[in-house]
XYZ file of C-alpha atoms in Angstrom:
706
model
C -101.497 61.753 6.748
C -102.378 62.920 9.917
C -102.116 59.905 12.355
C -104.877 60.367 14.386
C -105.715 57.829 16.770
C -110.029 57.807 16.902
C -111.814 58.730 19.948
C -111.460 55.983 22.968
C -111.109 55.688 26.516
C -107.722 57.838 26.870
C -105.938 56.783 30.263
C -107.056 60.358 31.470
C -105.840 60.260 35.178
C -101.874 59.738 32.697
C -102.856 62.887 31.066
C -103.400 64.980 34.319
C -100.909 63.635 36.479
C -97.959 64.293 33.953
C -98.449 67.944 34.357
C -98.979 68.086 38.446
C -97.087 71.473 39.443
C -94.130 70.170 41.574
C -92.076 73.274 42.479
C -88.896 73.590 44.751
C -88.262 77.073 46.065
C -90.121 80.754 46.097
C -91.520 81.845 42.387
C -93.423 85.045 42.596
C -95.160 84.781 39.916
C -96.399 81.868 39.981
C -98.266 80.806 43.193
C -100.618 77.568 42.959
C -104.825 77.832 43.874
C -107.318 75.509 45.338
C -110.800 76.126 44.768
C -114.275 75.040 43.608
C -115.870 78.005 41.316
C -116.736 80.235 44.441
C -113.747 80.575 46.111
C -110.367 80.463 45.375
C -107.507 80.244 48.008
C -103.717 80.741 46.801
C -100.792 79.584 48.798
C -97.094 79.870 49.335
C -94.916 77.255 48.943
C -95.700 76.626 53.154
C -99.528 75.627 51.443
C -100.591 78.951 53.266
C -100.048 82.825 52.391
C -97.282 82.645 54.952
C -94.850 85.318 52.664
C -97.694 87.729 51.280
C -94.061 89.410 50.330
C -92.688 86.984 48.473
C -95.750 87.210 45.466
C -96.424 90.919 45.334
C -98.113 92.916 42.709
C -97.862 96.251 42.167
C -101.110 98.523 42.202
C -101.475 100.611 39.276
C -103.612 103.028 40.640
C -99.513 103.714 42.375
C -101.015 102.990 45.661
C -98.916 99.959 48.206
C -98.376 96.686 45.751
C -100.628 93.967 46.627
C -100.086 90.056 46.620
C -101.278 86.956 44.318
C -102.119 85.062 47.792
C -105.621 86.092 47.625
C -108.927 84.245 49.933
C -111.792 85.673 47.531
C -115.280 84.890 46.660
C -117.380 85.431 44.333
C -119.822 86.543 46.807
C -117.568 89.028 48.306
C -117.777 91.871 47.078
C -118.186 95.507 49.465
C -118.600 98.739 48.615
C -116.971 101.622 50.393
C -119.428 104.973 51.825
C -120.447 106.533 48.437
C -119.487 110.482 48.718
C -122.008 112.712 51.038
C -123.740 109.403 52.126
C -125.127 108.562 49.176
C -124.674 106.745 45.584
C -124.409 109.175 42.919
C -126.279 108.827 39.870
C -124.880 107.982 36.214
C -123.567 110.956 34.189
C -124.087 110.979 30.693
C -123.393 113.272 27.727
C -124.526 113.139 24.349
C -123.079 111.443 21.435
C -124.188 111.915 17.714
C -125.746 109.253 15.842
C -128.062 108.527 12.663
C -130.779 108.989 14.515
C -130.073 111.332 16.777
C -128.489 112.244 20.190
C -127.694 109.005 22.418
C -127.580 108.999 25.989
C -123.879 107.542 26.640
C -121.765 106.169 29.999
C -118.671 108.367 29.496
C -116.510 109.431 31.766
C -112.337 110.309 30.241
C -109.699 110.442 32.221
C -106.310 112.647 31.349
C -103.471 110.549 32.817
C -103.511 106.947 32.950
C -105.457 106.690 36.140
C -109.018 107.520 38.013
C -107.085 110.372 39.766
C -107.585 112.919 37.525
C -111.820 112.394 37.169
C -114.274 113.825 39.430
C -115.241 111.780 42.566
C -118.339 110.825 42.433
C -116.949 108.857 38.508
C -114.282 107.632 40.420
C -115.971 105.999 43.410
C -118.645 104.676 40.874
C -115.578 103.030 39.383
C -114.594 101.805 42.119
C -117.728 100.505 43.638
C -118.758 97.292 44.549
C -115.095 95.998 44.844
C -114.290 92.201 44.826
C -112.854 91.533 48.920
C -109.267 89.662 49.720
C -111.827 87.825 52.466
C -108.848 86.821 54.837
C -105.207 85.553 54.702
C -103.998 82.606 56.648
C -100.197 82.186 57.530
C -98.080 79.395 59.589
C -96.610 81.240 62.817
C -93.957 79.192 64.971
C -95.052 80.052 68.381
C -97.320 83.025 68.086
C -94.476 84.128 65.733
C -94.877 84.137 62.018
C -91.826 83.452 60.385
C -88.907 85.709 58.474
C -88.841 84.227 54.814
C -84.797 84.100 56.748
C -86.125 80.667 58.612
C -87.488 78.563 55.188
C -85.361 75.654 54.447
C -85.502 73.110 52.027
C -89.162 72.672 50.061
C -91.253 70.621 47.521
C -94.411 71.571 46.885
C -95.951 69.189 44.601
C -100.683 70.763 43.346
C -101.658 67.103 42.087
C -104.325 68.310 40.224
C -106.120 65.244 39.456
C -106.976 65.100 43.600
C -107.360 68.702 43.507
C -105.289 68.741 46.681
C -101.573 70.750 47.195
C -98.551 68.833 49.524
C -95.736 71.161 50.813
C -92.799 69.778 52.283
C -90.697 71.978 54.319
C -88.532 72.797 56.636
C -88.968 75.786 59.084
C -87.342 77.495 62.174
C -86.227 74.163 62.378
C -88.804 71.788 62.073
C -89.631 69.411 59.220
C -93.509 69.892 58.465
C -95.725 68.659 55.925
C -98.987 71.226 55.218
C -101.738 69.816 52.939
C -104.346 71.862 51.755
C -107.720 71.729 49.595
C -110.498 72.950 48.983
C -114.455 71.495 49.476
C -116.425 70.625 45.870
C -119.451 71.862 46.801
C -119.291 74.436 49.985
C -116.547 77.179 50.525
C -114.392 75.293 53.272
C -110.676 75.432 53.197
C -109.276 72.447 54.646
C -105.405 72.671 56.305
C -103.330 69.758 57.861
C -100.049 70.787 59.334
C -97.849 67.470 60.847
C -94.392 67.299 61.618
C -92.723 64.887 59.998
C -89.805 64.411 62.954
C -91.802 62.193 64.453
C -91.279 61.255 68.452
C -89.844 64.728 69.042
C -89.946 65.712 72.793
C -92.319 68.039 73.759
C -90.134 70.699 74.210
C -90.488 72.098 70.085
C -92.390 74.914 69.247
C -95.959 75.199 69.015
C -96.982 75.751 65.742
C -100.574 76.958 64.829
C -101.807 79.579 61.854
C -102.772 83.282 62.122
C -105.926 84.572 59.991
C -106.389 88.118 59.676
C -108.760 90.024 57.809
C -108.720 92.900 55.804
C -110.767 96.294 54.794
C -112.215 96.758 50.827
C -109.384 98.151 48.290
C -110.782 100.794 46.214
C -107.244 100.417 44.064
C -106.732 98.782 40.545
C -104.774 96.025 42.078
C -104.918 95.484 45.975
C -108.104 93.221 47.700
C -106.860 94.694 51.002
C -106.523 98.000 52.449
C -104.743 96.716 56.065
C -104.455 100.384 57.265
C -107.456 100.994 58.487
C -108.707 98.736 60.786
C -111.021 101.631 62.300
C -113.589 100.591 59.499
C -114.080 97.477 59.916
C -115.366 94.616 63.197
C -114.072 91.502 64.252
C -116.408 89.584 66.096
C -115.474 86.343 67.809
C -118.338 84.761 69.227
C -118.189 82.772 71.681
C -115.903 79.054 71.248
C -117.127 75.827 71.223
C -116.813 72.720 74.054
C -112.729 72.823 74.784
C -112.134 76.046 72.672
C -111.957 74.454 69.546
C -113.855 76.571 66.955
C -115.183 79.637 66.944
C -117.810 82.039 64.472
C -116.500 85.114 63.155
C -118.354 87.565 61.839
C -117.262 90.463 59.909
C -119.121 93.878 59.722
C -117.916 96.878 57.405
C -118.703 100.512 57.251
C -121.539 101.270 59.932
C -124.124 98.105 58.299
C -126.397 96.373 61.127
C -125.270 93.264 59.484
C -122.111 91.145 58.666
C -121.066 91.384 55.029
C -119.292 87.347 55.658
C -119.270 85.046 58.613
C -115.936 82.697 59.259
C -116.389 78.818 60.794
C -112.715 77.996 62.467
C -112.356 75.707 63.908
C -109.548 73.847 65.309
C -107.686 72.244 68.212
C -107.938 76.327 69.849
C -108.734 79.098 68.684
C -107.519 82.472 70.114
C -108.086 85.517 69.536
C -104.816 87.997 68.536
C -105.415 91.629 69.266
C -107.991 93.559 66.469
C -108.857 91.311 63.368
C -106.852 88.099 64.015
C -107.323 84.809 64.923
C -104.544 82.655 66.290
C -105.636 78.843 65.582
C -103.121 76.295 67.173
C -101.879 72.939 67.608
C -100.639 70.648 70.245
C -96.730 70.209 70.759
C -95.780 66.639 70.660
C -97.960 64.928 68.252
C -97.216 63.940 64.630
C -100.276 65.897 63.167
C -99.763 69.312 64.703
C -103.024 70.759 63.217
C -105.826 69.914 61.673
C -107.319 73.511 60.712
C -111.339 73.484 58.394
C -111.776 77.133 57.799
C -115.890 77.933 56.395
C -117.029 81.146 54.930
C -120.425 82.080 54.134
C -121.843 85.788 52.866
C -123.888 87.623 55.601
C -124.716 86.340 58.653
C -125.873 83.034 57.597
C -125.590 79.712 58.401
C -122.669 77.273 57.029
C -124.872 74.856 54.623
C -123.911 71.860 56.665
C -122.299 70.577 60.034
C -118.635 71.154 60.182
C -116.716 69.430 58.006
C -113.202 67.956 59.450
C -109.932 67.817 57.621
C -110.763 64.214 56.652
C -114.002 64.819 55.197
C -112.795 67.458 53.198
C -110.252 65.680 51.725
C -112.225 63.089 50.780
C -114.661 65.000 49.189
C -112.040 66.844 46.957
C -110.707 63.649 45.663
C -113.559 62.201 44.758
C -114.938 65.632 42.966
C -112.016 65.909 40.758
C -111.568 62.557 39.313
C -114.782 62.692 38.629
C -114.397 66.769 36.602
C -111.230 65.121 34.667
C -113.223 61.790 33.665
C -116.662 63.837 32.963
C -116.434 66.255 29.278
C -114.138 65.703 26.916
C -110.032 64.721 26.990
C -106.760 65.201 24.809
C -103.257 63.434 24.634
C -100.825 64.825 21.897
C -98.072 62.603 23.776
C -97.425 60.766 20.967
C -96.674 63.910 18.834
C -93.115 64.397 17.691
C -93.183 67.922 17.434
C -91.140 69.086 20.489
C -93.796 71.862 21.066
C -96.991 69.506 21.647
C -96.165 68.992 25.683
C -95.921 72.480 26.019
C -99.962 72.876 24.809
C -101.274 69.473 26.132
C -99.550 71.372 29.569
C -101.785 74.501 28.853
C -104.534 72.231 28.537
C -104.475 70.620 31.441
C -103.595 73.480 33.176
C -106.153 75.560 32.044
C -108.915 73.327 32.857
C -108.443 73.595 35.937
C -107.866 77.302 36.759
C -111.091 77.889 34.473
C -112.892 75.345 36.951
C -111.837 76.507 39.972
C -112.358 80.136 39.271
C -114.461 80.834 36.101
C -117.297 78.597 36.953
C -119.222 80.367 39.549
C -122.235 82.270 39.541
C -120.443 85.037 37.924
C -118.726 86.329 34.751
C -114.666 86.434 35.769
C -112.608 88.603 36.185
C -109.636 88.395 33.601
C -107.509 87.620 36.566
C -110.440 85.222 38.453
C -110.743 85.028 42.237
C -106.445 85.069 42.373
C -105.901 88.696 42.608
C -108.001 92.095 41.828
C -108.006 93.772 38.524
C -110.053 96.241 36.974
C -111.255 96.171 41.466
C -112.623 92.865 40.427
C -115.001 94.063 38.270
C -115.700 92.064 35.423
C -115.654 92.142 31.184
C -118.742 90.817 30.006
C -116.783 91.115 26.599
C -114.567 88.751 28.289
C -117.180 86.333 28.875
C -116.930 84.445 25.718
C -113.472 83.317 26.473
C -113.175 82.759 29.825
C -116.152 80.125 29.765
C -116.984 79.072 26.479
C -114.869 76.362 25.796
C -116.915 74.888 29.467
C -119.679 74.208 26.405
C -117.260 72.632 23.594
C -115.412 70.545 26.232
C -118.428 68.541 27.455
C -119.392 70.553 30.576
C -122.078 72.623 30.030
C -122.771 72.976 33.505
C -120.463 75.045 34.163
C -121.178 77.492 31.731
C -124.776 77.499 32.850
C -124.183 78.843 36.441
C -122.743 82.257 35.953
C -125.464 82.603 31.883
C -128.168 83.492 35.438
C -126.113 86.488 35.207
C -127.700 87.747 32.260
C -131.436 86.733 33.236
C -131.412 88.177 36.921
C -129.533 91.519 35.543
C -131.800 91.928 32.585
C -133.935 94.739 33.799
C -130.946 97.164 34.305
C -129.784 96.148 30.342
C -132.984 96.599 29.291
C -133.556 100.361 31.151
C -129.825 100.584 29.286
C -130.937 100.153 25.861
C -134.962 102.389 27.044
C -132.463 105.342 27.726
C -130.540 105.461 24.544
C -133.768 104.938 22.167
C -133.210 101.057 21.496
C -135.104 98.273 21.634
C -134.596 94.979 23.831
C -131.315 95.077 26.187
C -128.018 96.667 25.763
C -125.923 94.744 28.084
C -122.514 96.344 29.965
C -119.247 96.243 29.721
C -117.579 96.477 32.925
C -119.700 95.263 35.485
C -119.939 94.157 39.365
C -122.600 91.978 40.589
C -125.315 94.483 40.068
C -124.695 94.960 36.728
C -124.400 98.778 36.389
C -121.826 99.786 34.170
C -118.877 101.558 35.418
C -118.147 105.575 34.030
C -115.294 105.018 31.434
C -114.272 106.440 28.005
C -114.213 103.335 26.407
C -116.671 100.346 28.000
C -119.989 101.991 27.414
C -119.140 102.397 23.577
C -117.821 98.971 23.160
C -120.725 96.674 21.238
C -119.240 92.941 20.743
C -120.570 91.828 23.756
C -124.057 91.855 22.764
C -124.007 88.931 20.390
C -121.648 86.859 23.011
C -125.044 86.355 25.208
C -126.801 84.500 21.739
C -123.087 82.519 21.033
C -123.175 81.727 24.837
C -127.051 80.602 25.283
C -126.220 78.506 21.761
C -123.348 76.549 22.994
C -125.215 75.076 25.567
C -128.421 74.252 23.145
C -125.446 72.394 21.062
C -124.021 70.680 24.106
C -127.007 69.295 24.768
C -128.613 71.450 27.876
C -132.221 70.310 26.994
C -133.405 73.586 29.517
C -131.202 76.347 27.473
C -134.656 77.034 24.695
C -136.527 78.139 28.229
C -133.677 79.693 30.541
C -132.336 81.835 27.554
C -135.416 82.604 25.156
C -136.195 85.844 26.980
C -131.996 87.046 27.172
C -131.515 86.007 23.627
C -135.247 87.619 22.517
C -133.622 90.725 24.285
C -130.326 90.746 22.747
C -131.715 90.594 19.264
C -133.978 93.071 19.519
C -131.186 95.953 20.507
C -128.887 94.359 17.676
C -131.357 94.929 15.070
C -132.489 98.515 16.514
C -128.841 99.813 16.844
C -127.750 98.787 13.410
C -128.943 102.186 11.525
C -129.541 101.600 7.448
C -127.474 103.446 4.708
C -126.913 103.325 1.834
C -124.329 100.733 1.544
C -126.354 98.787 4.176
C -126.303 98.658 8.092
C -124.093 100.056 9.222
C -122.994 100.041 12.703
C -121.552 103.132 14.634
C -121.034 106.429 15.924
C -120.050 106.176 18.392
C -118.660 103.123 18.489
C -114.569 101.223 19.675
C -113.955 97.798 18.742
C -113.012 95.370 19.770
C -109.277 96.607 19.145
C -109.774 99.489 21.770
C -107.291 101.722 19.972
C -109.580 103.728 18.432
C -111.642 105.050 22.313
C -110.649 108.675 20.815
C -112.406 108.090 17.696
C -115.473 106.434 19.266
C -117.764 109.050 18.067
C -116.955 108.742 14.409
C -116.253 104.822 14.277
C -117.558 103.038 11.706
C -118.560 99.112 11.495
C -114.876 97.081 11.988
C -115.117 94.009 9.988
C -115.604 91.325 13.450
C -118.708 93.242 14.780
C -120.550 93.489 11.172
C -119.790 89.728 10.928
C -121.032 88.951 14.300
C -124.254 90.466 14.368
C -125.272 88.791 10.857
C -124.297 85.303 12.310
C -125.836 85.918 15.949
C -128.992 87.717 14.289
C -129.537 84.231 12.191
C -128.757 82.171 15.486
C -131.364 84.381 17.629
C -133.837 83.711 14.768
C -133.891 79.906 14.677
C -134.263 80.319 18.273
C -137.583 81.786 17.123
C -138.436 79.539 14.740
C -137.812 76.835 16.807
C -140.082 77.944 19.697
C -142.730 78.077 17.556
C -142.315 81.639 16.580
C -142.719 83.636 13.269
C -139.796 85.390 12.660
C -138.909 88.941 13.096
C -138.144 90.359 9.237
C -135.724 92.758 10.550
C -133.574 90.324 12.159
C -133.142 88.553 8.795
C -132.849 91.970 6.701
C -130.243 93.778 9.492
C -128.500 90.148 8.621
C -128.188 89.244 5.606
C -127.751 93.041 4.701
C -124.841 94.215 7.231
C -122.667 96.935 5.118
C -119.541 95.028 3.797
C -116.456 95.901 5.383
C -114.058 98.504 4.002
C -111.185 96.885 1.866
C -107.550 98.579 1.441
C -104.477 97.001 -0.509
C -106.179 93.295 -0.545
C -106.623 93.418 3.969
C -109.712 93.902 6.005
C -109.599 97.702 7.618
C -109.888 97.314 11.980
C -112.707 100.521 11.148
C -114.599 101.770 8.229
C -112.779 105.812 8.546
C -109.017 106.821 9.220
C -106.957 106.106 10.285
C -108.278 102.174 8.814
C -105.870 100.360 10.985
C -103.796 101.259 13.452
C -101.060 97.668 13.628
C -101.471 97.457 17.288
C -103.270 96.211 19.914
C -106.388 93.062 18.944
C -105.951 92.057 15.526
C -110.200 92.075 15.239
C -110.604 92.417 11.917
C -109.599 88.894 11.510
C -112.403 87.327 14.295
C -115.607 87.375 11.724
C -113.713 84.253 10.179
C -112.386 81.976 13.212
C -114.600 82.647 16.588
C -117.319 84.273 14.627
C -118.530 81.314 11.639
C -118.002 81.264 8.022
C -120.911 84.350 6.821
C -121.144 85.490 3.578
C -119.997 88.643 4.938
C -116.141 88.159 5.142
C -114.384 86.614 2.331
C -111.694 84.268 2.970
C -109.407 85.132 0.600
C -109.078 88.403 2.207
C -109.525 87.085 5.683
C -106.180 84.849 4.516
C -104.494 87.530 3.269
C -105.334 89.983 6.537
C -104.237 87.021 8.646
C -100.782 86.929 7.052
C -100.286 90.456 6.921
C -100.606 90.494 10.836
C -98.815 87.428 11.241
C -95.567 89.760 9.482
C -95.419 93.244 11.570
C -98.119 93.175 14.590
C -96.412 94.537 17.676
C -97.606 91.656 19.194
C -96.282 93.467 22.863
C -99.515 95.419 22.664
C -101.681 92.508 22.278
C -103.258 90.209 24.706
C -103.448 86.553 25.456
C -106.474 86.143 24.504
C -105.598 86.720 20.813
C -103.290 83.951 20.197
C -106.351 81.243 20.557
C -108.356 83.683 18.404
C -105.947 84.038 15.108
C -105.380 80.513 15.427
C -109.386 79.474 14.939
C -109.258 82.275 11.780
C -105.975 80.122 10.920
C -107.588 76.598 11.526
C -110.766 78.225 9.633
C -108.994 79.022 7.033
C -107.385 75.319 6.689
C -103.886 76.204 7.888
C -103.378 73.626 10.537
C -99.814 75.025 11.017
C -100.534 78.569 11.311
C -103.389 78.018 14.243
C -100.251 75.804 16.303
C -97.708 78.442 15.125
C -100.500 81.369 16.225
C -101.518 79.168 19.009
C -98.416 78.938 20.396
C -96.464 81.764 19.530
C -93.443 82.605 21.734
C -94.234 86.536 22.428
C -94.460 87.926 26.323
C -98.413 87.874 26.864
C -98.559 83.997 25.360
C -96.601 83.325 28.768
C -98.370 80.691 30.377
C -96.265 80.258 34.266
C -95.634 77.096 35.711
C -98.755 77.048 37.895
C -100.427 77.329 34.075
C -101.805 81.184 34.212
C -101.571 83.317 31.527
C -99.022 86.037 32.905
C -99.751 89.448 31.001
C -98.014 91.954 32.948
C -96.388 93.068 36.893
C -99.827 94.676 37.078
C -101.496 92.073 35.388
C -100.113 89.050 36.700
C -103.013 86.401 35.448
C -104.963 86.627 32.294
C -108.428 83.626 32.172
C -109.524 84.868 29.512
C -106.270 83.662 27.308
C -106.434 80.374 29.575
C -110.291 79.750 28.405
C -109.210 80.965 24.659
C -107.018 78.162 24.273
C -109.384 75.689 25.439
C -111.737 77.281 22.858
C -109.438 77.365 20.236
C -108.087 73.655 21.074
C -111.820 72.033 20.771
C -112.316 74.482 17.660
C -109.403 72.047 16.152
C -110.142 69.470 17.706
C -113.517 68.932 17.583
C -114.218 70.252 14.421
C -117.132 72.480 13.194
C -120.409 72.600 11.345
C -118.796 73.712 7.911
C -115.210 72.004 8.358
C -113.949 68.650 7.578
C -115.736 65.969 8.519
C -112.523 63.948 9.996
C -111.552 65.121 13.339
C -108.633 67.485 14.357
C -108.221 69.056 11.209
C -107.407 71.759 13.170
C -103.698 70.396 13.744
C -100.709 70.071 10.992
C -100.984 66.521 9.182
C -97.423 64.971 11.449
C -99.128 65.168 14.768
C -100.623 62.346 16.950
C -104.158 63.801 18.265
C -105.872 61.563 20.599
C -109.708 62.702 22.089
C -112.526 62.424 23.032
C -115.735 64.030 23.916
C -115.162 67.247 22.035
C -118.325 69.348 21.302
C -118.469 70.188 17.501
C -118.633 74.313 16.817
C -120.602 75.544 15.266
């Protein structure tokens, strides 16, 4: 029997504190961050961004390398001036469907980057792009120290309080740097203290340099430091005694600032174009207290200036409250040596997703650490980033980003109408405006459509009393498109062509791909859920929704396994093995046979091309194994030892050098753990059945999965 202890009052502080991130050297892949879901600030071992070149990120577009030491906000976006001074229109080309020609946004590069695309398509793919807002690094007597001046150091990210403490020797000075972010305002606080008290006043003067870049259209690098003439940094009169400054940041020829920075320090001086120096004293143990607040546009801060102590106190109140809310998982009594690592990943993933995935926009895949796809977010990844918030009992953190769908609903309706469909068709790769990016892949994906219904349903199940009123319209519009895009055939309602499934290996076949198993099952289940929403609202059922849900085409079975698509080459054994995700991510439907899913799952585990998979595939496979009643397989899948299932010391799911963090992996891990721990509607009545019998799983607060 599984030695599962009943839910009770877990020692949550002990669970969290045993996974504090401790470092005594520069790890070029693994900086730590502070943040609040809207703003995130990555720091090196100095507690600031003193050595950005020590944390490089190659640019996938071939431009200058970026850095992992970013300062990014959900609201921080920039657009370069468009070609000919006007924003280009999306170009569409017709694709043959069963109902006739349908226009799709399409742009196919002939190489691995955008360089072969026309100028207008390149601009549309790259704009708007997320902006690195500023860089802050320690200076000694007004000079940035070289790495050779860094001596012994020790840094601790205290997850329980959301603060970073860095002790280091720099240029002969022993320092302690404390870094935090306010939980409600986009305010960063830095305290620099001398550890050698009582030194005479001839020591070097310590300070922090604040530098401001231009925006970048590169795939990875969010900052362009070479275009100083294309932006303007206005420093407005300091306050009394030179203790504060207001910085307004203007870009291109825009008459209004893109964002404003309020800087509070003992002394703030201009340091040339786009740079400031915040300086402290020479003899005091507390060398410098620095507070920086960032706000969009030219708006004033949300309240009066805050002190470092006020920011630290707010963080030290907020994070314990966060950890005491929602669900908790304790695996410390399990003898399997993998349990400690799984618990570490769970704790750090909760922190990282709260810092970077809980804002009012869906997150980009690298969160607010560095850019990927120029900071644009992928709606087919939204489930993986954020579904766990509802399942771990923190639905409010998911609800924030769901507002994006309500805001861009007119855009999604226009897309569906232009293609001749009812309802709303949600884009794939977008910025805040909701405009689809030209691509030979994104516009042909479908699996982001049912996500909207799935996420709304998770919020309803998690006790969000206003979910029906807030999301009823987007659930309805989504279901109308889903029912209309499925075409009746002699074998049932079919999906595609054109279509690219979640397994994107079939991009070149998009004009003939049909009926991937995952999407078929997801269609069937999500339309049932949407129908239940109508009935609960007192509306009459939509006949077509039931017809499509109950009449989806059966996916192709070859050699006792589900094929990835319904036409040749049937299955390419690389990228996402999504043919089994229709029972796992998606609850059981009548469409997929569990016996065939089981056979397909084990064939995947035997010989799939693991280097080509991605971080969310491992939790997705674990969810399938759990629903099939194979808990050992579920744990094995979660902890599969392959490169893209690597979780760095800072908790980030590393993929490649150009994709150094991957928040869908972190969020997916938490969604899988919620299913395995909290159970699901049709699963066993006893808890934690997604774990092997010999695991001791203490838990509380989980919302059961559908």
